[in-house]
């Protein structure tokens, strides 16, 4: 939080800051942290002033992926945060409204062997995979197949270190479909609102209102029903 305030005051938030914040989302201690509200506040302020829509989309996808291992209270807080981000960055709604761009699949093609030299058998090195030049995308094996390298094709990379090069802008929010069928009714309702393009309206604090203790307190302090005379 202090680092964000210092960099924001200088109006010089660098790419390294966003890259470090992007990696922090995968911290395993986030689930049990007592500073979840402060952490989500930093993410909201950072994404709100970010000028790169491509990077904001990468944060949105990783936030929803992290929700798969988080309790319902944190998930509701993230969904509410994304709803507020959508008001400032309406471009992220294209992750829901537009289909995902599919990558080119790997495929193999047969190579016709027109020369047979029985006097000069191939060496062991030639029996192995023969690679094409560095500027080519094909690899030929000794069995007469050409492997087309699809590593250069665009697509979403969930393990990318830099959110700018994760390819999130060519993907869609398939993670929200899983949350729309969540066992917690509030998580399911918030996720369905995002799928329908509606803003999430909630006046309380999701991080405290949807905890297990708050749920059990409703039964402890609930007035007993009066028996009919």
GROMACS .gro file of C-alpha atoms in nm:
model
  229
    1UNK     CA    1   0.000   0.000   0.000
    2UNK     CA    2   0.283   0.239   0.088
    3UNK     CA    3   0.465   0.158  -0.236
    4UNK     CA    4   0.152   0.235  -0.437
    5UNK     CA    5   0.103   0.569  -0.261
    6UNK     CA    6   0.463   0.672  -0.321
    7UNK     CA    7   0.457   0.579  -0.689
    8UNK     CA    8   0.113   0.729  -0.741
    9UNK     CA    9   0.223   1.060  -0.588
   10UNK     CA   10   0.506   1.073  -0.841
   11UNK     CA   11   0.272   0.962  -1.121
   12UNK     CA   12   0.527   0.703  -1.228
   13UNK     CA   13   0.379   0.359  -1.167
   14UNK     CA   14   0.610   0.130  -1.363
   15UNK     CA   15   0.550  -0.199  -1.536
   16UNK     CA   16   0.761  -0.373  -1.272
   17UNK     CA   17   0.512  -0.268  -1.005
   18UNK     CA   18   0.223  -0.427  -1.194
   19UNK     CA   19   0.432  -0.735  -1.264
   20UNK     CA   20   0.507  -0.778  -0.892
   21UNK     CA   21   0.142  -0.722  -0.801
   22UNK     CA   22   0.038  -0.973  -1.068
   23UNK     CA   23   0.268  -1.235  -0.915
   24UNK     CA   24   0.144  -1.155  -0.563
   25UNK     CA   25  -0.201  -1.282  -0.657
   26UNK     CA   26  -0.062  -1.637  -0.653
   27UNK     CA   27   0.068  -1.606  -0.297
   28UNK     CA   28  -0.056  -1.916  -0.106
   29UNK     CA   29  -0.075  -1.713   0.217
   30UNK     CA   30  -0.347  -1.491   0.073
   31UNK     CA   31  -0.620  -1.730   0.186
   32UNK     CA   32  -0.534  -1.692   0.556
   33UNK     CA   33  -0.418  -1.331   0.546
   34UNK     CA   34  -0.580  -1.075   0.774
   35UNK     CA   35  -0.508  -0.797   0.523
   36UNK     CA   36  -0.735  -0.913   0.243
   37UNK     CA   37  -0.937  -0.591   0.245
   38UNK     CA   38  -0.622  -0.381   0.212
   39UNK     CA   39  -0.489  -0.606  -0.062
   40UNK     CA   40  -0.807  -0.580  -0.269
   41UNK     CA   41  -0.807  -0.205  -0.214
   42UNK     CA   42  -0.456  -0.180  -0.361
   43UNK     CA   43  -0.561  -0.388  -0.660
   44UNK     CA   44  -0.867  -0.172  -0.719
   45UNK     CA   45  -0.671   0.153  -0.707
   46UNK     CA   46  -0.393   0.011  -0.924
   47UNK     CA   47  -0.628  -0.115  -1.195
   48UNK     CA   48  -0.837   0.200  -1.183
   49UNK     CA   49  -0.547   0.421  -1.293
   50UNK     CA   50  -0.386   0.168  -1.526
   51UNK     CA   51  -0.382   0.292  -1.885
   52UNK     CA   52  -0.331  -0.055  -2.038
   53UNK     CA   53  -0.661  -0.235  -2.091
   54UNK     CA   54  -0.470  -0.547  -2.193
   55UNK     CA   55  -0.304  -0.562  -1.851
   56UNK     CA   56  -0.632  -0.499  -1.669
   57UNK     CA   57  -0.787  -0.797  -1.849
   58UNK     CA   58  -0.496  -1.015  -1.738
   59UNK     CA   59  -0.557  -0.914  -1.376
   60UNK     CA   60  -0.929  -0.988  -1.411
   61UNK     CA   61  -0.865  -1.342  -1.534
   62UNK     CA   62  -0.606  -1.420  -1.267
   63UNK     CA   63  -0.831  -1.284  -0.992
   64UNK     CA   64  -1.110  -1.517  -1.099
   65UNK     CA   65  -0.867  -1.809  -1.118
   66UNK     CA   66  -0.749  -1.740  -0.764
   67UNK     CA   67  -1.113  -1.745  -0.649
   68UNK     CA   68  -1.128  -2.120  -0.714
   69UNK     CA   69  -0.924  -2.179  -0.396
   70UNK     CA   70  -1.064  -1.899  -0.181
   71UNK     CA   71  -1.355  -1.892   0.068
   72UNK     CA   72  -1.691  -1.742  -0.039
   73UNK     CA   73  -1.630  -1.413   0.143
   74UNK     CA   74  -1.316  -1.341  -0.058
   75UNK     CA   75  -1.482  -1.451  -0.382
   76UNK     CA   76  -1.773  -1.214  -0.324
   77UNK     CA   77  -1.526  -0.935  -0.254
   78UNK     CA   78  -1.341  -1.002  -0.580
   79UNK     CA   79  -1.662  -1.014  -0.784
   80UNK     CA   80  -1.776  -0.686  -0.633
   81UNK     CA   81  -1.433  -0.535  -0.705
   82UNK     CA   82  -1.451  -0.645  -1.070
   83UNK     CA   83  -1.798  -0.496  -1.098
   84UNK     CA   84  -1.664  -0.161  -0.979
   85UNK     CA   85  -1.367  -0.187  -1.216
   86UNK     CA   86  -1.610  -0.248  -1.501
   87UNK     CA   87  -1.768   0.092  -1.437
   88UNK     CA   88  -1.433   0.264  -1.488
   89UNK     CA   89  -1.296   0.024  -1.751
   90UNK     CA   90  -1.599  -0.086  -1.957
   91UNK     CA   91  -1.363  -0.251  -2.206
   92UNK     CA   92  -1.317  -0.552  -1.977
   93UNK     CA   93  -1.678  -0.653  -2.045
   94UNK     CA   94  -1.563  -0.780  -2.384
   95UNK     CA   95  -1.418  -1.079  -2.196
   96UNK     CA   96  -1.779  -1.188  -2.140
   97UNK     CA   97  -1.952  -1.067  -2.455
   98UNK     CA   98  -1.695  -1.178  -2.715
   99UNK     CA   99  -1.593  -1.539  -2.791
  100UNK     CA  100  -1.244  -1.663  -2.725
  101UNK     CA  101  -0.994  -1.674  -3.009
  102UNK     CA  102  -0.884  -2.035  -3.050
  103UNK     CA  103  -0.520  -2.120  -3.103
  104UNK     CA  104  -0.400  -2.319  -3.400
  105UNK     CA  105  -0.371  -2.683  -3.298
  106UNK     CA  106  -0.057  -2.888  -3.346
  107UNK     CA  107  -0.076  -3.114  -3.648
  108UNK     CA  108   0.142  -3.359  -3.835
  109UNK     CA  109   0.186  -3.404  -4.210
  110UNK     CA  110   0.357  -3.687  -4.395
  111UNK     CA  111   0.677  -3.621  -4.587
  112UNK     CA  112   0.733  -3.817  -4.906
  113UNK     CA  113   1.080  -3.971  -4.915
  114UNK     CA  114   1.192  -3.959  -5.279
  115UNK     CA  115   1.554  -4.063  -5.227
  116UNK     CA  116   1.677  -4.393  -5.091
  117UNK     CA  117   2.047  -4.439  -5.049
  118UNK     CA  118   2.121  -4.794  -4.936
  119UNK     CA  119   2.497  -4.749  -4.959
  120UNK     CA  120   2.500  -4.462  -4.710
  121UNK     CA  121   2.281  -4.552  -4.412
  122UNK     CA  122   2.177  -4.261  -4.191
  123UNK     CA  123   2.386  -4.187  -3.889
  124UNK     CA  124   2.240  -4.211  -3.536
  125UNK     CA  125   2.225  -3.833  -3.521
  126UNK     CA  126   2.015  -3.828  -3.838
  127UNK     CA  127   1.776  -4.089  -3.699
  128UNK     CA  128   1.685  -3.843  -3.432
  129UNK     CA  129   1.474  -3.537  -3.488
  130UNK     CA  130   1.609  -3.304  -3.756
  131UNK     CA  131   1.534  -2.947  -3.672
  132UNK     CA  132   1.466  -2.675  -3.922
  133UNK     CA  133   1.648  -2.341  -3.921
  134UNK     CA  134   1.589  -2.099  -3.639
  135UNK     CA  135   1.349  -1.889  -3.845
  136UNK     CA  136   1.128  -2.190  -3.932
  137UNK     CA  137   0.838  -2.337  -3.739
  138UNK     CA  138   0.871  -2.700  -3.855
  139UNK     CA  139   1.059  -2.995  -3.705
  140UNK     CA  140   1.105  -3.311  -3.914
  141UNK     CA  141   1.140  -3.650  -3.744
  142UNK     CA  142   1.304  -3.966  -3.879
  143UNK     CA  143   0.961  -4.129  -3.919
  144UNK     CA  144   0.866  -3.889  -4.196
  145UNK     CA  145   0.646  -3.651  -3.998
  146UNK     CA  146   0.664  -3.276  -3.979
  147UNK     CA  147   0.581  -3.124  -3.642
  148UNK     CA  148   0.443  -2.773  -3.666
  149UNK     CA  149   0.551  -2.566  -3.367
  150UNK     CA  150   0.250  -2.374  -3.234
  151UNK     CA  151   0.441  -2.195  -2.958
  152UNK     CA  152   0.440  -1.878  -3.165
  153UNK     CA  153   0.064  -1.872  -3.211
  154UNK     CA  154  -0.122  -1.619  -2.997
  155UNK     CA  155  -0.319  -1.742  -2.699
  156UNK     CA  156  -0.370  -1.699  -2.328
  157UNK     CA  157  -0.074  -1.796  -2.108
  158UNK     CA  158  -0.188  -1.838  -1.747
  159UNK     CA  159   0.170  -1.873  -1.617
  160UNK     CA  160   0.307  -1.562  -1.788
  161UNK     CA  161   0.518  -1.343  -1.561
  162UNK     CA  162   0.427  -1.016  -1.732
  163UNK     CA  163   0.052  -0.950  -1.758
  164UNK     CA  164   0.107  -0.748  -2.075
  165UNK     CA  165   0.218  -1.062  -2.259
  166UNK     CA  166  -0.028  -1.312  -2.112
  167UNK     CA  167  -0.263  -1.291  -2.409
  168UNK     CA  168  -0.566  -1.229  -2.188
  169UNK     CA  169  -0.714  -0.988  -2.441
  170UNK     CA  170  -0.767  -1.279  -2.683
  171UNK     CA  171  -0.939  -1.494  -2.420
  172UNK     CA  172  -1.270  -1.482  -2.238
  173UNK     CA  173  -1.389  -1.524  -1.880
  174UNK     CA  174  -1.462  -1.895  -1.881
  175UNK     CA  175  -1.378  -1.889  -1.508
  176UNK     CA  176  -1.698  -1.699  -1.435
  177UNK     CA  177  -1.907  -1.994  -1.556
  178UNK     CA  178  -1.773  -2.209  -1.274
  179UNK     CA  179  -1.850  -1.942  -1.016
  180UNK     CA  180  -2.204  -1.905  -1.148
  181UNK     CA  181  -2.265  -2.263  -1.027
  182UNK     CA  182  -2.099  -2.208  -0.690
  183UNK     CA  183  -2.250  -2.373  -0.382
  184UNK     CA  184  -2.272  -2.037  -0.204
  185UNK     CA  185  -2.586  -1.853  -0.320
  186UNK     CA  186  -2.429  -1.505  -0.298
  187UNK     CA  187  -2.128  -1.608  -0.508
  188UNK     CA  188  -2.358  -1.764  -0.766
  189UNK     CA  189  -2.578  -1.454  -0.780
  190UNK     CA  190  -2.285  -1.213  -0.814
  191UNK     CA  191  -2.132  -1.425  -1.091
  192UNK     CA  192  -2.461  -1.443  -1.279
  193UNK     CA  193  -2.490  -1.064  -1.260
  194UNK     CA  194  -2.151  -1.034  -1.429
  195UNK     CA  195  -2.251  -1.283  -1.699
  196UNK     CA  196  -2.562  -1.079  -1.772
  197UNK     CA  197  -2.364  -0.755  -1.787
  198UNK     CA  198  -2.528  -0.613  -1.473
  199UNK     CA  199  -2.352  -0.421  -1.198
  200UNK     CA  200  -2.335  -0.578  -0.853
  201UNK     CA  201  -2.513  -0.364  -0.596
  202UNK     CA  202  -2.423  -0.433  -0.234
  203UNK     CA  203  -2.405  -0.186   0.054
  204UNK     CA  204  -2.221  -0.400   0.310
  205UNK     CA  205  -1.873  -0.549   0.336
  206UNK     CA  206  -1.855  -0.884   0.151
  207UNK     CA  207  -1.534  -0.985   0.328
  208UNK     CA  208  -1.711  -0.982   0.665
  209UNK     CA  209  -2.077  -1.038   0.576
  210UNK     CA  210  -2.027  -1.371   0.399
  211UNK     CA  211  -1.792  -1.541   0.644
  212UNK     CA  212  -1.880  -1.868   0.813
  213UNK     CA  213  -1.894  -1.706   1.158
  214UNK     CA  214  -2.142  -1.444   1.040
  215UNK     CA  215  -2.353  -1.721   0.889
  216UNK     CA  216  -2.356  -1.917   1.216
  217UNK     CA  217  -2.432  -1.605   1.421
  218UNK     CA  218  -2.761  -1.572   1.241
  219UNK     CA  219  -2.872  -1.901   1.393
  220UNK     CA  220  -2.729  -1.833   1.739
  221UNK     CA  221  -2.902  -1.498   1.783
  222UNK     CA  222  -3.214  -1.586   1.592
  223UNK     CA  223  -3.532  -1.551   1.793
  224UNK     CA  224  -3.708  -1.884   1.844
  225UNK     CA  225  -4.043  -1.933   1.681
  226UNK     CA  226  -4.344  -1.919   1.907
  227UNK     CA  227  -4.558  -2.227   1.923
  228UNK     CA  228  -4.919  -2.188   1.822
  229UNK     CA  229  -5.153  -2.215   2.117
   0.00000   0.00000   0.00000
